[in-house]
């Protein structure tokens, strides 16, 4: 379904843009500034479509993540499920599949995990030579705190 959505959405966006462009094309003698207004409208429409698409993708990813955690919790218990989810995320962010994260990959993973980094850790991750294995990443994760801006999902969670 996600692969189909990736193919269909660009086509829909292109058709919508062509239709809107045709409807909004500036006729000869149109008021000055109409072209700029048209361009701003197109940027707004494209942004809205991108946000909508990203929201759908994130909702699907959240659903898949919840299913994964529930399955792993049933198989391995709560601690095992956490370890499995962290490993899954680590592997997903390991862009070159070498079993290590560079600083930017680790920082982004921590950020999307809702973690706050102490200043010394942030500086460490910014080092261009930084790399960490999964075991090292677990130690790094333990040095972080939960981002207070992240809603407490324990109250809303079903599990």
PDB file of N, CA and C in Angstrom, residues 35-123:
ATOM      1  N   UNK A  35       0.635  36.843 -10.949  1.00  0.00           N
ATOM      2  CA  UNK A  35       1.572  35.736 -11.107  1.00  0.00           C
ATOM      3  C   UNK A  35       2.238  35.399  -9.772  1.00  0.00           C
ATOM      4  N   UNK A  36       2.641  36.419  -9.011  1.00  0.00           N
ATOM      5  CA  UNK A  36       3.260  36.192  -7.707  1.00  0.00           C
ATOM      6  C   UNK A  36       2.267  35.536  -6.750  1.00  0.00           C
ATOM      7  N   UNK A  37       1.021  35.976  -6.783  1.00  0.00           N
ATOM      8  CA  UNK A  37      -0.010  35.373  -5.931  1.00  0.00           C
ATOM      9  C   UNK A  37      -0.208  33.911  -6.324  1.00  0.00           C
ATOM     10  N   UNK A  38      -0.206  33.652  -7.629  1.00  0.00           N
ATOM     11  CA  UNK A  38      -0.355  32.288  -8.131  1.00  0.00           C
ATOM     12  C   UNK A  38       0.792  31.416  -7.636  1.00  0.00           C
ATOM     13  N   UNK A  39       2.023  31.925  -7.721  1.00  0.00           N
ATOM     14  CA  UNK A  39       3.190  31.158  -7.276  1.00  0.00           C
ATOM     15  C   UNK A  39       3.112  30.860  -5.778  1.00  0.00           C
ATOM     16  N   UNK A  40       2.697  31.854  -4.988  1.00  0.00           N
ATOM     17  CA  UNK A  40       2.568  31.642  -3.542  1.00  0.00           C
ATOM     18  C   UNK A  40       1.479  30.618  -3.244  1.00  0.00           C
ATOM     19  N   UNK A  41       0.376  30.677  -3.985  1.00  0.00           N
ATOM     20  CA  UNK A  41      -0.691  29.712  -3.803  1.00  0.00           C
ATOM     21  C   UNK A  41      -0.203  28.309  -4.131  1.00  0.00           C
ATOM     22  N   UNK A  42       0.555  28.181  -5.212  1.00  0.00           N
ATOM     23  CA  UNK A  42       1.083  26.872  -5.600  1.00  0.00           C
ATOM     24  C   UNK A  42       2.033  26.328  -4.533  1.00  0.00           C
ATOM     25  N   UNK A  43       2.884  27.189  -3.975  1.00  0.00           N
ATOM     26  CA  UNK A  43       3.785  26.762  -2.908  1.00  0.00           C
ATOM     27  C   UNK A  43       2.980  26.285  -1.705  1.00  0.00           C
ATOM     28  N   UNK A  44       1.904  26.992  -1.387  1.00  0.00           N
ATOM     29  CA  UNK A  44       1.061  26.628  -0.252  1.00  0.00           C
ATOM     30  C   UNK A  44       0.375  25.289  -0.495  1.00  0.00           C
ATOM     31  N   UNK A  45      -0.133  25.073  -1.703  1.00  0.00           N
ATOM     32  CA  UNK A  45      -0.800  23.821  -2.044  1.00  0.00           C
ATOM     33  C   UNK A  45       0.201  22.668  -1.976  1.00  0.00           C
ATOM     34  N   UNK A  46       1.386  22.867  -2.534  1.00  0.00           N
ATOM     35  CA  UNK A  46       2.410  21.821  -2.510  1.00  0.00           C
ATOM     36  C   UNK A  46       2.820  21.501  -1.079  1.00  0.00           C
ATOM     37  N   UNK A  47       2.960  22.535  -0.237  1.00  0.00           N
ATOM     38  CA  UNK A  47       3.327  22.327   1.155  1.00  0.00           C
ATOM     39  C   UNK A  47       2.228  21.546   1.872  1.00  0.00           C
ATOM     40  N   UNK A  48       0.982  21.929   1.656  1.00  0.00           N
ATOM     41  CA  UNK A  48      -0.140  21.232   2.294  1.00  0.00           C
ATOM     42  C   UNK A  48      -0.197  19.768   1.872  1.00  0.00           C
ATOM     43  N   UNK A  49       0.045  19.508   0.598  1.00  0.00           N
ATOM     44  CA  UNK A  49       0.052  18.130   0.109  1.00  0.00           C
ATOM     45  C   UNK A  49       1.187  17.339   0.742  1.00  0.00           C
ATOM     46  N   UNK A  50       2.347  17.967   0.868  1.00  0.00           N
ATOM     47  CA  UNK A  50       3.493  17.293   1.475  1.00  0.00           C
ATOM     48  C   UNK A  50       3.219  16.983   2.944  1.00  0.00           C
ATOM     49  N   UNK A  51       2.617  17.930   3.659  1.00  0.00           N
ATOM     50  CA  UNK A  51       2.293  17.720   5.070  1.00  0.00           C
ATOM     51  C   UNK A  51       1.275  16.595   5.202  1.00  0.00           C
ATOM     52  N   UNK A  52       0.274  16.597   4.346  1.00  0.00           N
ATOM     53  CA  UNK A  52      -0.749  15.555   4.383  1.00  0.00           C
ATOM     54  C   UNK A  52      -0.136  14.185   4.110  1.00  0.00           C
ATOM     55  N   UNK A  53       0.704  14.108   3.112  1.00  0.00           N
ATOM     56  CA  UNK A  53       1.367  12.848   2.769  1.00  0.00           C
ATOM     57  C   UNK A  53       2.257  12.381   3.917  1.00  0.00           C
ATOM     58  N   UNK A  54       3.021  13.306   4.489  1.00  0.00           N
ATOM     59  CA  UNK A  54       3.900  12.950   5.601  1.00  0.00           C
ATOM     60  C   UNK A  54       3.086  12.483   6.803  1.00  0.00           C
ATOM     61  N   UNK A  55       1.954  13.106   7.057  1.00  0.00           N
ATOM     62  CA  UNK A  55       1.091  12.687   8.162  1.00  0.00           C
ATOM     63  C   UNK A  55       0.595  11.261   7.961  1.00  0.00           C
ATOM     64  N   UNK A  56       0.207  10.933   6.735  1.00  0.00           N
ATOM     65  CA  UNK A  56      -0.239   9.574   6.433  1.00  0.00           C
ATOM     66  C   UNK A  56       0.898   8.569   6.627  1.00  0.00           C
ATOM     67  N   UNK A  57       2.080   8.913   6.155  1.00  0.00           N
ATOM     68  CA  UNK A  57       3.234   8.026   6.291  1.00  0.00           C
ATOM     69  C   UNK A  57       3.571   7.827   7.766  1.00  0.00           C
ATOM     70  N   UNK A  58       3.556   8.908   8.542  1.00  0.00           N
ATOM     71  CA  UNK A  58       3.883   8.810   9.964  1.00  0.00           C
ATOM     72  C   UNK A  58       2.830   7.991  10.712  1.00  0.00           C
ATOM     73  N   UNK A  59       1.563   8.133  10.358  1.00  0.00           N
ATOM     74  CA  UNK A  59       0.507   7.349  11.000  1.00  0.00           C
ATOM     75  C   UNK A  59       0.707   5.862  10.706  1.00  0.00           C
ATOM     76  N   UNK A  60       1.056   5.538   9.468  1.00  0.00           N
ATOM     77  CA  UNK A  60       1.320   4.151   9.099  1.00  0.00           C
ATOM     78  C   UNK A  60       2.541   3.619   9.848  1.00  0.00           C
ATOM     79  N   UNK A  61       3.579   4.431   9.934  1.00  0.00           N
ATOM     80  CA  UNK A  61       4.795   4.016  10.645  1.00  0.00           C
ATOM     81  C   UNK A  61       4.505   3.801  12.128  1.00  0.00           C
ATOM     82  N   UNK A  62       3.692   4.671  12.707  1.00  0.00           N
ATOM     83  CA  UNK A  62       3.342   4.516  14.120  1.00  0.00           C
ATOM     84  C   UNK A  62       2.573   3.214  14.335  1.00  0.00           C
ATOM     85  N   UNK A  63       1.641   2.930  13.454  1.00  0.00           N
ATOM     86  CA  UNK A  63       0.863   1.701  13.554  1.00  0.00           C
ATOM     87  C   UNK A  63       1.776   0.475  13.452  1.00  0.00           C
ATOM     88  N   UNK A  64       2.690   0.505  12.486  1.00  0.00           N
ATOM     89  CA  UNK A  64       3.618  -0.610  12.319  1.00  0.00           C
ATOM     90  C   UNK A  64       4.543  -0.742  13.525  1.00  0.00           C
ATOM     91  N   UNK A  65       4.970   0.382  14.091  1.00  0.00           N
ATOM     92  CA  UNK A  65       5.841   0.349  15.272  1.00  0.00           C
ATOM     93  C   UNK A  65       5.104  -0.228  16.474  1.00  0.00           C
ATOM     94  N   UNK A  66       3.858   0.172  16.653  1.00  0.00           N
ATOM     95  CA  UNK A  66       3.070  -0.373  17.767  1.00  0.00           C
ATOM     96  C   UNK A  66       2.884  -1.886  17.609  1.00  0.00           C
ATOM     97  N   UNK A  67       2.584  -2.324  16.397  1.00  0.00           N
ATOM     98  CA  UNK A  67       2.436  -3.768  16.141  1.00  0.00           C
ATOM     99  C   UNK A  67       3.738  -4.506  16.455  1.00  0.00           C
ATOM    100  N   UNK A  68       4.860  -3.924  16.027  1.00  0.00           N
ATOM    101  CA  UNK A  68       6.168  -4.534  16.267  1.00  0.00           C
ATOM    102  C   UNK A  68       6.435  -4.656  17.769  1.00  0.00           C
ATOM    103  N   UNK A  69       6.192  -3.562  18.509  1.00  0.00           N
ATOM    104  CA  UNK A  69       6.451  -3.566  19.952  1.00  0.00           C
ATOM    105  C   UNK A  69       5.536  -4.555  20.665  1.00  0.00           C
ATOM    106  N   UNK A  70       4.275  -4.586  20.279  1.00  0.00           N
ATOM    107  CA  UNK A  70       3.352  -5.536  20.902  1.00  0.00           C
ATOM    108  C   UNK A  70       3.801  -6.981  20.650  1.00  0.00           C
ATOM    109  N   UNK A  71       4.227  -7.267  19.426  1.00  0.00           N
ATOM    110  CA  UNK A  71       4.693  -8.612  19.087  1.00  0.00           C
ATOM    111  C   UNK A  71       5.937  -8.962  19.898  1.00  0.00           C
ATOM    112  N   UNK A  72       6.894  -8.040  19.947  1.00  0.00           N
ATOM    113  CA  UNK A  72       8.130  -8.298  20.680  1.00  0.00           C
ATOM    114  C   UNK A  72       7.872  -8.388  22.182  1.00  0.00           C
ATOM    115  N   UNK A  73       6.944  -7.590  22.709  1.00  0.00           N
ATOM    116  CA  UNK A  73       6.627  -7.657  24.136  1.00  0.00           C
ATOM    117  C   UNK A  73       6.038  -9.022  24.480  1.00  0.00           C
ATOM    118  N   UNK A  74       5.196  -9.546  23.585  1.00  0.00           N
ATOM    119  CA  UNK A  74       4.614 -10.870  23.815  1.00  0.00           C
ATOM    120  C   UNK A  74       5.695 -11.955  23.769  1.00  0.00           C
ATOM    121  N   UNK A  75       6.662 -11.785  22.848  1.00  0.00           N
ATOM    122  CA  UNK A  75       7.725 -12.776  22.697  1.00  0.00           C
ATOM    123  C   UNK A  75       8.816 -12.659  23.757  1.00  0.00           C
ATOM    124  N   UNK A  76       9.227 -11.408  24.061  1.00  0.00           N
ATOM    125  CA  UNK A  76      10.442 -11.191  24.840  1.00  0.00           C
ATOM    126  C   UNK A  76      10.232 -10.498  26.180  1.00  0.00           C
ATOM    127  N   UNK A  77       9.026 -10.052  26.451  1.00  0.00           N
ATOM    128  CA  UNK A  77       8.795  -9.246  27.649  1.00  0.00           C
ATOM    129  C   UNK A  77       9.071  -7.778  27.348  1.00  0.00           C
ATOM    130  N   UNK A  78       8.737  -6.912  28.302  1.00  0.00           N
ATOM    131  CA  UNK A  78       8.839  -5.478  28.078  1.00  0.00           C
ATOM    132  C   UNK A  78      10.281  -5.021  27.826  1.00  0.00           C
ATOM    133  N   UNK A  79      11.241  -5.475  28.634  1.00  0.00           N
ATOM    134  CA  UNK A  79      12.641  -5.075  28.435  1.00  0.00           C
ATOM    135  C   UNK A  79      13.181  -5.589  27.103  1.00  0.00           C
ATOM    136  N   UNK A  80      12.837  -6.818  26.765  1.00  0.00           N
ATOM    137  CA  UNK A  80      13.271  -7.375  25.494  1.00  0.00           C
ATOM    138  C   UNK A  80      12.682  -6.624  24.319  1.00  0.00           C
ATOM    139  N   UNK A  81      11.421  -6.184  24.461  1.00  0.00           N
ATOM    140  CA  UNK A  81      10.771  -5.415  23.401  1.00  0.00           C
ATOM    141  C   UNK A  81      11.470  -4.074  23.212  1.00  0.00           C
ATOM    142  N   UNK A  82      11.854  -3.440  24.325  1.00  0.00           N
ATOM    143  CA  UNK A  82      12.567  -2.160  24.232  1.00  0.00           C
ATOM    144  C   UNK A  82      13.897  -2.358  23.512  1.00  0.00           C
ATOM    145  N   UNK A  83      14.648  -3.375  23.911  1.00  0.00           N
ATOM    146  CA  UNK A  83      15.933  -3.645  23.276  1.00  0.00           C
ATOM    147  C   UNK A  83      15.764  -3.938  21.783  1.00  0.00           C
ATOM    148  N   UNK A  84      14.746  -4.725  21.441  1.00  0.00           N
ATOM    149  CA  UNK A  84      14.493  -5.062  20.036  1.00  0.00           C
ATOM    150  C   UNK A  84      14.115  -3.816  19.234  1.00  0.00           C
ATOM    151  N   UNK A  85      13.283  -2.947  19.823  1.00  0.00           N
ATOM    152  CA  UNK A  85      12.877  -1.725  19.131  1.00  0.00           C
ATOM    153  C   UNK A  85      14.068  -0.792  18.939  1.00  0.00           C
ATOM    154  N   UNK A  86      14.915  -0.697  19.957  1.00  0.00           N
ATOM    155  CA  UNK A  86      16.096   0.154  19.844  1.00  0.00           C
ATOM    156  C   UNK A  86      17.046  -0.389  18.773  1.00  0.00           C
ATOM    157  N   UNK A  87      17.204  -1.701  18.722  1.00  0.00           N
ATOM    158  CA  UNK A  87      18.058  -2.323  17.700  1.00  0.00           C
ATOM    159  C   UNK A  87      17.473  -2.088  16.303  1.00  0.00           C
ATOM    160  N   UNK A  88      16.160  -2.238  16.178  1.00  0.00           N
ATOM    161  CA  UNK A  88      15.497  -2.003  14.896  1.00  0.00           C
ATOM    162  C   UNK A  88      15.735  -0.565  14.420  1.00  0.00           C
ATOM    163  N   UNK A  89      15.608   0.383  15.335  1.00  0.00           N
ATOM    164  CA  UNK A  89      15.837   1.793  14.998  1.00  0.00           C
ATOM    165  C   UNK A  89      17.305   2.017  14.623  1.00  0.00           C
ATOM    166  N   UNK A  90      18.211   1.416  15.381  1.00  0.00           N
ATOM    167  CA  UNK A  90      19.639   1.546  15.104  1.00  0.00           C
ATOM    168  C   UNK A  90      19.940   1.067  13.687  1.00  0.00           C
ATOM    169  N   UNK A  91      19.442  -0.096  13.350  1.00  0.00           N
ATOM    170  CA  UNK A  91      19.678  -0.668  12.019  1.00  0.00           C
ATOM    171  C   UNK A  91      19.077   0.236  10.935  1.00  0.00           C
ATOM    172  N   UNK A  92      17.903   0.782  11.191  1.00  0.00           N
ATOM    173  CA  UNK A  92      17.249   1.652  10.204  1.00  0.00           C
ATOM    174  C   UNK A  92      18.056   2.925   9.958  1.00  0.00           C
ATOM    175  N   UNK A  93      18.723   3.442  10.981  1.00  0.00           N
ATOM    176  CA  UNK A  93      19.484   4.686  10.834  1.00  0.00           C
ATOM    177  C   UNK A  93      20.930   4.450  10.402  1.00  0.00           C
ATOM    178  N   UNK A  94      21.370   3.206  10.368  1.00  0.00           N
ATOM    179  CA  UNK A  94      22.715   2.869   9.921  1.00  0.00           C
ATOM    180  C   UNK A  94      22.718   2.894   8.390  1.00  0.00           C
ATOM    181  N   UNK A  95      22.930   4.072   7.828  1.00  0.00           N
ATOM    182  CA  UNK A  95      22.732   4.276   6.386  1.00  0.00           C
ATOM    183  C   UNK A  95      23.675   3.468   5.500  1.00  0.00           C
ATOM    184  N   UNK A  96      24.855   3.139   5.989  1.00  0.00           N
ATOM    185  CA  UNK A  96      25.773   2.374   5.146  1.00  0.00           C
ATOM    186  C   UNK A  96      25.908   0.917   5.595  1.00  0.00           C
ATOM    187  N   UNK A  97      25.037   0.490   6.490  1.00  0.00           N
ATOM    188  CA  UNK A  97      24.975  -0.908   6.944  1.00  0.00           C
ATOM    189  C   UNK A  97      26.323  -1.461   7.423  1.00  0.00           C
ATOM    190  N   UNK A  98      27.093  -0.612   8.111  1.00  0.00           N
ATOM    191  CA  UNK A  98      28.377  -1.084   8.628  1.00  0.00           C
ATOM    192  C   UNK A  98      28.326  -1.454  10.111  1.00  0.00           C
ATOM    193  N   UNK A  99      27.119  -1.416  10.698  1.00  0.00           N
ATOM    194  CA  UNK A  99      26.983  -1.759  12.108  1.00  0.00           C
ATOM    195  C   UNK A  99      27.358  -0.622  13.040  1.00  0.00           C
ATOM    196  N   UNK A 100      27.520   0.578  12.478  1.00  0.00           N
ATOM    197  CA  UNK A 100      27.888   1.747  13.267  1.00  0.00           C
ATOM    198  C   UNK A 100      27.062   2.940  12.820  1.00  0.00           C
ATOM    199  N   UNK A 101      26.821   3.845  13.765  1.00  0.00           N
ATOM    200  CA  UNK A 101      26.187   5.115  13.442  1.00  0.00           C
ATOM    201  C   UNK A 101      27.236   6.208  13.518  1.00  0.00           C
ATOM    202  N   UNK A 102      27.170   7.148  12.601  1.00  0.00           N
ATOM    203  CA  UNK A 102      28.001   8.342  12.731  1.00  0.00           C
ATOM    204  C   UNK A 102      27.242   9.301  13.643  1.00  0.00           C
ATOM    205  N   UNK A 103      27.879  10.367  14.042  1.00  0.00           N
ATOM    206  CA  UNK A 103      27.282  11.299  14.990  1.00  0.00           C
ATOM    207  C   UNK A 103      25.941  11.854  14.545  1.00  0.00           C
ATOM    208  N   UNK A 104      25.840  12.244  13.289  1.00  0.00           N
ATOM    209  CA  UNK A 104      24.595  12.819  12.782  1.00  0.00           C
ATOM    210  C   UNK A 104      23.470  11.786  12.827  1.00  0.00           C
ATOM    211  N   UNK A 105      23.750  10.556  12.450  1.00  0.00           N
ATOM    212  CA  UNK A 105      22.732   9.506  12.499  1.00  0.00           C
ATOM    213  C   UNK A 105      22.272   9.265  13.930  1.00  0.00           C
ATOM    214  N   UNK A 106      23.225   9.195  14.861  1.00  0.00           N
ATOM    215  CA  UNK A 106      22.882   8.971  16.267  1.00  0.00           C
ATOM    216  C   UNK A 106      22.074  10.141  16.818  1.00  0.00           C
ATOM    217  N   UNK A 107      22.470  11.368  16.483  1.00  0.00           N
ATOM    218  CA  UNK A 107      21.759  12.553  16.974  1.00  0.00           C
ATOM    219  C   UNK A 107      20.322  12.588  16.466  1.00  0.00           C
ATOM    220  N   UNK A 108      20.134  12.279  15.192  1.00  0.00           N
ATOM    221  CA  UNK A 108      18.778  12.286  14.618  1.00  0.00           C
ATOM    222  C   UNK A 108      17.939  11.176  15.247  1.00  0.00           C
ATOM    223  N   UNK A 109      18.512  10.002  15.415  1.00  0.00           N
ATOM    224  CA  UNK A 109      17.781   8.901  16.039  1.00  0.00           C
ATOM    225  C   UNK A 109      17.349   9.278  17.455  1.00  0.00           C
ATOM    226  N   UNK A 110      18.236   9.875  18.210  1.00  0.00           N
ATOM    227  CA  UNK A 110      17.879  10.304  19.568  1.00  0.00           C
ATOM    228  C   UNK A 110      16.787  11.377  19.531  1.00  0.00           C
ATOM    229  N   UNK A 111      16.897  12.305  18.590  1.00  0.00           N
ATOM    230  CA  UNK A 111      15.903  13.375  18.474  1.00  0.00           C
ATOM    231  C   UNK A 111      14.522  12.819  18.141  1.00  0.00           C
ATOM    232  N   UNK A 112      14.442  11.934  17.160  1.00  0.00           N
ATOM    233  CA  UNK A 112      13.138  11.384  16.788  1.00  0.00           C
ATOM    234  C   UNK A 112      12.603  10.424  17.851  1.00  0.00           C
ATOM    235  N   UNK A 113      13.492   9.975  18.743  1.00  0.00           N
ATOM    236  CA  UNK A 113      13.071   9.131  19.859  1.00  0.00           C
ATOM    237  C   UNK A 113      12.593   9.962  21.042  1.00  0.00           C
ATOM    238  N   UNK A 114      12.619  11.295  20.879  1.00  0.00           N
ATOM    239  CA  UNK A 114      12.143  12.168  21.937  1.00  0.00           C
ATOM    240  C   UNK A 114      13.116  12.320  23.090  1.00  0.00           C
ATOM    241  N   UNK A 115      14.403  12.246  22.794  1.00  0.00           N
ATOM    242  CA  UNK A 115      15.428  12.336  23.834  1.00  0.00           C
ATOM    243  C   UNK A 115      16.111  13.698  23.801  1.00  0.00           C
ATOM    244  N   UNK A 116      16.461  14.214  24.975  1.00  0.00           N
ATOM    245  CA  UNK A 116      17.242  15.445  25.101  1.00  0.00           C
ATOM    246  C   UNK A 116      18.688  15.072  25.372  1.00  0.00           C
ATOM    247  N   UNK A 117      19.585  15.748  24.697  1.00  0.00           N
ATOM    248  CA  UNK A 117      21.006  15.448  24.834  1.00  0.00           C
ATOM    249  C   UNK A 117      21.675  16.485  25.721  1.00  0.00           C
ATOM    250  N   UNK A 118      22.480  16.029  26.684  1.00  0.00           N
ATOM    251  CA  UNK A 118      23.269  16.991  27.444  1.00  0.00           C
ATOM    252  C   UNK A 118      24.287  17.649  26.508  1.00  0.00           C
ATOM    253  N   UNK A 119      24.743  18.833  26.854  1.00  0.00           N
ATOM    254  CA  UNK A 119      25.644  19.601  25.982  1.00  0.00           C
ATOM    255  C   UNK A 119      26.905  18.820  25.634  1.00  0.00           C
ATOM    256  N   UNK A 120      27.485  18.100  26.599  1.00  0.00           N
ATOM    257  CA  UNK A 120      28.719  17.367  26.314  1.00  0.00           C
ATOM    258  C   UNK A 120      28.486  16.251  25.297  1.00  0.00           C
ATOM    259  N   UNK A 121      27.336  15.606  25.367  1.00  0.00           N
ATOM    260  CA  UNK A 121      27.014  14.543  24.417  1.00  0.00           C
ATOM    261  C   UNK A 121      26.747  15.129  23.037  1.00  0.00           C
ATOM    262  N   UNK A 122      26.061  16.245  22.995  1.00  0.00           N
ATOM    263  CA  UNK A 122      25.793  16.900  21.712  1.00  0.00           C
ATOM    264  C   UNK A 122      27.111  17.265  21.030  1.00  0.00           C
ATOM    265  N   UNK A 123      28.043  17.794  21.807  1.00  0.00           N
ATOM    266  CA  UNK A 123      29.354  18.152  21.251  1.00  0.00           C
ATOM    267  C   UNK A 123      30.082  16.891  20.758  1.00  0.00           C
TER     268      UNK A 123
END
